[in-house]
Short mmCIF file of N, CA and C in Angstrom, two decimals:
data_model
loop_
_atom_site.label_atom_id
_atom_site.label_comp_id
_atom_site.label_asym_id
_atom_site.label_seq_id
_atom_site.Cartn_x
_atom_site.Cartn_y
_atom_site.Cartn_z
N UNK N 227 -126.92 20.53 -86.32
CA UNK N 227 -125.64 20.95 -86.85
C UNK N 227 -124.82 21.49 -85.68
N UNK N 228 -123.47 21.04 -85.14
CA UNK N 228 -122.71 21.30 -84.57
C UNK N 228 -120.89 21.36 -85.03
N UNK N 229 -120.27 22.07 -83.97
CA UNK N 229 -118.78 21.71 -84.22
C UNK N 229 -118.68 21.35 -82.93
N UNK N 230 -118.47 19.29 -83.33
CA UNK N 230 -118.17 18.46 -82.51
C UNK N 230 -116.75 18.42 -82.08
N UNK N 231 -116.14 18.02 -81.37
CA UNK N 231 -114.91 17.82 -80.72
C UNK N 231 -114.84 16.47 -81.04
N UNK N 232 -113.30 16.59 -82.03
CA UNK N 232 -112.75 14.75 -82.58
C UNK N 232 -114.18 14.02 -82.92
N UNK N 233 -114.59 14.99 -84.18
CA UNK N 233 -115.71 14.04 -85.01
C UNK N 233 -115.16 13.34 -86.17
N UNK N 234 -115.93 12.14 -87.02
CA UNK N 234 -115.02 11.27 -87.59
C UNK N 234 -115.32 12.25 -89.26
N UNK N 235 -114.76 11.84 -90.07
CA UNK N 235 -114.45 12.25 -90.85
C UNK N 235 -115.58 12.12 -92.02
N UNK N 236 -116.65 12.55 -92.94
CA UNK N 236 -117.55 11.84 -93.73
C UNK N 236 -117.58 12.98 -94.76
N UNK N 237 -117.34 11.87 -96.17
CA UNK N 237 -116.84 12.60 -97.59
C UNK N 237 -115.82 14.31 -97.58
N UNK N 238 -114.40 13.52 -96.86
CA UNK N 238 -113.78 14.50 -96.48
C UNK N 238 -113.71 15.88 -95.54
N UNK N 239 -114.81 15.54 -95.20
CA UNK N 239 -115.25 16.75 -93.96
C UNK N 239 -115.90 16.29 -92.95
N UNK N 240 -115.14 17.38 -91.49
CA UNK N 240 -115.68 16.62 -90.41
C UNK N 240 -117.00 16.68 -90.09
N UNK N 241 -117.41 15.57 -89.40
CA UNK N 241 -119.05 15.29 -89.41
C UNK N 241 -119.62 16.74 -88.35
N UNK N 242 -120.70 17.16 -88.62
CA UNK N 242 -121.27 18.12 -87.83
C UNK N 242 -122.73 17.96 -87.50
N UNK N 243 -123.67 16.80 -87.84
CA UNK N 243 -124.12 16.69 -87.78
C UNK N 243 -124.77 15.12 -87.04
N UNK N 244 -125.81 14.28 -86.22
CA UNK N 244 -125.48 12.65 -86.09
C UNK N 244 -127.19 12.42 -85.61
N UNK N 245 -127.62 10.85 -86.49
CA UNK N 245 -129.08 11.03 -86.55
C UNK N 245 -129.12 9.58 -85.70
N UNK N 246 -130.09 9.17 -85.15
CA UNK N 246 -130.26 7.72 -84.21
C UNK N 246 -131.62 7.61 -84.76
N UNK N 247 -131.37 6.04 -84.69
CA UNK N 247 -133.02 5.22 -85.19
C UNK N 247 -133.79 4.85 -84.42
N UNK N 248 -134.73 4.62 -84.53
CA UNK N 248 -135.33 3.59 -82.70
C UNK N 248 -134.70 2.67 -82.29
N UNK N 249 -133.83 1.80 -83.24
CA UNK N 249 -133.40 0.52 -83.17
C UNK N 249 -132.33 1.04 -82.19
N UNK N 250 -131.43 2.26 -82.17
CA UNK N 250 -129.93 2.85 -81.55
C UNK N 250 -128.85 2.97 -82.79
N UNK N 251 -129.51 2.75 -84.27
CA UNK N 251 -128.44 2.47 -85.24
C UNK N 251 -128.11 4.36 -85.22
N UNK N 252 -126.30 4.46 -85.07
CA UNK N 252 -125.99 6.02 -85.12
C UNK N 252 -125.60 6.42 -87.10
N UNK N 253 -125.64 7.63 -87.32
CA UNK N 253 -125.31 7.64 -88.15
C UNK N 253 -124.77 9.53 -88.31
N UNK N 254 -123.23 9.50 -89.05
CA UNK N 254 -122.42 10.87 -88.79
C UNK N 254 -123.05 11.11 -89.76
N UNK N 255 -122.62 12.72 -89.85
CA UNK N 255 -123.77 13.35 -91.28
C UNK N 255 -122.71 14.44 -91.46
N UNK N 256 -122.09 14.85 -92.52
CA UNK N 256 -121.37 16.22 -93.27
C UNK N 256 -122.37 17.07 -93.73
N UNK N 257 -122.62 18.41 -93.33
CA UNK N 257 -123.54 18.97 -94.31
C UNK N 257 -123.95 20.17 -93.52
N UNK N 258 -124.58 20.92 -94.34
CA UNK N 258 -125.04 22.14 -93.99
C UNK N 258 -126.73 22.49 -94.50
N UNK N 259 -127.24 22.37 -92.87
CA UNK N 259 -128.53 22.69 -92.91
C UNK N 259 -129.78 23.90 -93.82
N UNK N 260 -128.40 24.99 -93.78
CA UNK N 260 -128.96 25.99 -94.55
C UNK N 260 -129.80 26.90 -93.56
N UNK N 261 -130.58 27.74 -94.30
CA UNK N 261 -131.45 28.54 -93.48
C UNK N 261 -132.66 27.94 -93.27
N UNK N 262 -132.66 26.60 -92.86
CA UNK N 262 -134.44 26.13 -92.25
C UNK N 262 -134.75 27.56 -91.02
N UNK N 263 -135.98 27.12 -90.73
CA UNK N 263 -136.39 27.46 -89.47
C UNK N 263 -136.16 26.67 -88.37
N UNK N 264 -135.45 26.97 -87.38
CA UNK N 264 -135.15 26.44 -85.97
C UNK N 264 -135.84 27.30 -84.95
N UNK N 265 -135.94 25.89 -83.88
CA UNK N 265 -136.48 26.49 -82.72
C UNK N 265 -135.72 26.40 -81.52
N UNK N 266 -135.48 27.18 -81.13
CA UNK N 266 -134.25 27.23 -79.72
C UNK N 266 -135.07 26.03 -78.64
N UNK N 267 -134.67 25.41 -77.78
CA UNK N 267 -135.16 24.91 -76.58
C UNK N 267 -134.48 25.34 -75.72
N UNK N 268 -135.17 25.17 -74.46
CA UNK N 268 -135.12 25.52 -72.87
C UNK N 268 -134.36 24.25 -72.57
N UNK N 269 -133.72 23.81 -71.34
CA UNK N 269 -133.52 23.10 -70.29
C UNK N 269 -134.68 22.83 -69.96
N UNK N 270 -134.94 21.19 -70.58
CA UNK N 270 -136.73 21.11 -70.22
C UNK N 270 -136.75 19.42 -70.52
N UNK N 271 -137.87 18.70 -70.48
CA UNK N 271 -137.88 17.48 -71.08
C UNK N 271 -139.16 17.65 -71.59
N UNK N 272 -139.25 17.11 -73.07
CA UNK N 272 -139.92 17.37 -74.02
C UNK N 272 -140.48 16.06 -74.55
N UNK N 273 -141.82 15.87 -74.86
CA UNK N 273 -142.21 14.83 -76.11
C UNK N 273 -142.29 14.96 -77.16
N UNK N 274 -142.26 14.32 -78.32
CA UNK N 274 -142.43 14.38 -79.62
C UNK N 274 -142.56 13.32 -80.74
N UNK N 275 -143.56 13.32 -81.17
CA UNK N 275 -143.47 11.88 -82.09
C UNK N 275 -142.85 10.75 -81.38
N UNK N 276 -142.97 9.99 -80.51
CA UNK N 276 -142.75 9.16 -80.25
C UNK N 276 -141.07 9.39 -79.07
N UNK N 277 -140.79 10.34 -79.01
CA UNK N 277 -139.41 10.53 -78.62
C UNK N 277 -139.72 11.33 -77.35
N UNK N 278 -138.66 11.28 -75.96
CA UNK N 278 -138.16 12.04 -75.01
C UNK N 278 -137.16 12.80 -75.56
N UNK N 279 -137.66 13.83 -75.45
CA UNK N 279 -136.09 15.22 -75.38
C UNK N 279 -135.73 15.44 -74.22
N UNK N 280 -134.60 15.52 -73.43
CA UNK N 280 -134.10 16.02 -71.86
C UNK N 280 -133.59 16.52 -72.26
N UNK N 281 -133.14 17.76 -72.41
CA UNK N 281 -132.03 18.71 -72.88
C UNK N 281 -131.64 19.60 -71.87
N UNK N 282 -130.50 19.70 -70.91
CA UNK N 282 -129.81 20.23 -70.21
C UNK N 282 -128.51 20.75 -70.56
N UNK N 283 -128.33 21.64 -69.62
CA UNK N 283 -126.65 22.11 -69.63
C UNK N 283 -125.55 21.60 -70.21
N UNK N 284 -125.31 19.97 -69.81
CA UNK N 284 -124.34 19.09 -69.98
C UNK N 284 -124.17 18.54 -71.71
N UNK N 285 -125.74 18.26 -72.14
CA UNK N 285 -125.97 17.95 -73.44
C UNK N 285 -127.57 17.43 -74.09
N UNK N 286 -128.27 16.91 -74.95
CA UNK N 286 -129.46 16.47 -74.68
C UNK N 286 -129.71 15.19 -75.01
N UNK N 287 -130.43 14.35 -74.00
CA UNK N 287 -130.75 12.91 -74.91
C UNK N 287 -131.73 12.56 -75.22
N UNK N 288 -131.97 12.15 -76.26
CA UNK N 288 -133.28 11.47 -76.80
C UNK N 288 -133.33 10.38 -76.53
N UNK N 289 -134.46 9.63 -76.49
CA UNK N 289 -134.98 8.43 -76.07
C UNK N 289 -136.24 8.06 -76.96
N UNK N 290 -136.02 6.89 -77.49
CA UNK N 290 -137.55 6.54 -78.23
C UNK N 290 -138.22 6.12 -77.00
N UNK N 291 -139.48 6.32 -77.26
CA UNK N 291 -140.50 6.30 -75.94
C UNK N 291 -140.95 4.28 -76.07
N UNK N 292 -140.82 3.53 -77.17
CA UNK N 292 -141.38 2.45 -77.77
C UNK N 292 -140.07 1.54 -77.48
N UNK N 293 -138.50 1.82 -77.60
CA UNK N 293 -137.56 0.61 -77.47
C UNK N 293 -136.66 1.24 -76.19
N UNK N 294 -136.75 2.23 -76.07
CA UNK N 294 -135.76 2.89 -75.08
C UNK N 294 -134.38 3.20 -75.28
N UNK N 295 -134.42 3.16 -76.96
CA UNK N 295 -133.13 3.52 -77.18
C UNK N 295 -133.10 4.73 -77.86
N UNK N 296 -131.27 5.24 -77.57
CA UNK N 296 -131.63 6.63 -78.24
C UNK N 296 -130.37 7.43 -78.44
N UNK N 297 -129.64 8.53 -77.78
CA UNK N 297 -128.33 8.75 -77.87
C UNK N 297 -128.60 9.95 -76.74
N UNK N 298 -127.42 10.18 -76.70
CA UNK N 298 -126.65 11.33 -75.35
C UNK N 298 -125.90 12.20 -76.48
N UNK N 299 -126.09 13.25 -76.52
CA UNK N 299 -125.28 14.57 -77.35
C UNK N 299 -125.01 15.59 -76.90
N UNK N 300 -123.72 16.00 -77.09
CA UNK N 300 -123.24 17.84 -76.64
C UNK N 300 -122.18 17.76 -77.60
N UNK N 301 -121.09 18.67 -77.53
CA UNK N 301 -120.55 19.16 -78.04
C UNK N 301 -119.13 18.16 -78.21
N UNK N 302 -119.17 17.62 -76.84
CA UNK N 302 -118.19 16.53 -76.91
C UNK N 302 -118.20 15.27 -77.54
N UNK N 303 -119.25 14.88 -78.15
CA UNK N 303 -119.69 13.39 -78.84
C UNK N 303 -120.98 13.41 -78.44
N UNK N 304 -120.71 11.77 -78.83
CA UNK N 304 -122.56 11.48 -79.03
C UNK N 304 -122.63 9.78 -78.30
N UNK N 305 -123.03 9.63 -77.28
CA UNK N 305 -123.40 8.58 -76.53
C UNK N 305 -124.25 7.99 -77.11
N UNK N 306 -124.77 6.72 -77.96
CA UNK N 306 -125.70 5.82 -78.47
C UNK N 306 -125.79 4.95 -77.23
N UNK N 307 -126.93 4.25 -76.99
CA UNK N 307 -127.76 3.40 -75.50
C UNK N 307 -128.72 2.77 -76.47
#
């Protein structure tokens, strides 16, 4: 969940949220997470289920470890590869 800069618009509200498949298919999301439990990350590169996390300063990208596709995210948009 974020407040993106010039996100597109989904069921009248701007998107704050954006999910990627292995394939690279993107998808915007409206909605509010609620009180899950979150876990902060470091500036680090991470594995997980099948995925690279790099998460730095600039923004973080995931990478499926199996097609090599994945997306680039910060605050400014969302890079799909």
């Amino acid at each position: 969940e974020s407040d993106f800069t010039n996100p597109p618009i989904i069921n009248d509200e701007p998107a704050n949220g954006v999910e990627v498949t292995a394939e690279g298919s993107v998808r915007w999301i409206s909605g509010n997470l609620g009180a899950i439990p979150t876990t902060t990350i470091d500036y680090s590169v991470y594995h997980a289920v099948g995925w690279t996390i790099d998460a730095s300063s600039s923004g973080t990208r995931f990478t499926n470890d199996g097609t090599g596709h994945g997306m680039f995210i910060s605050t400014e948009g969302v890079e799909v590869f």
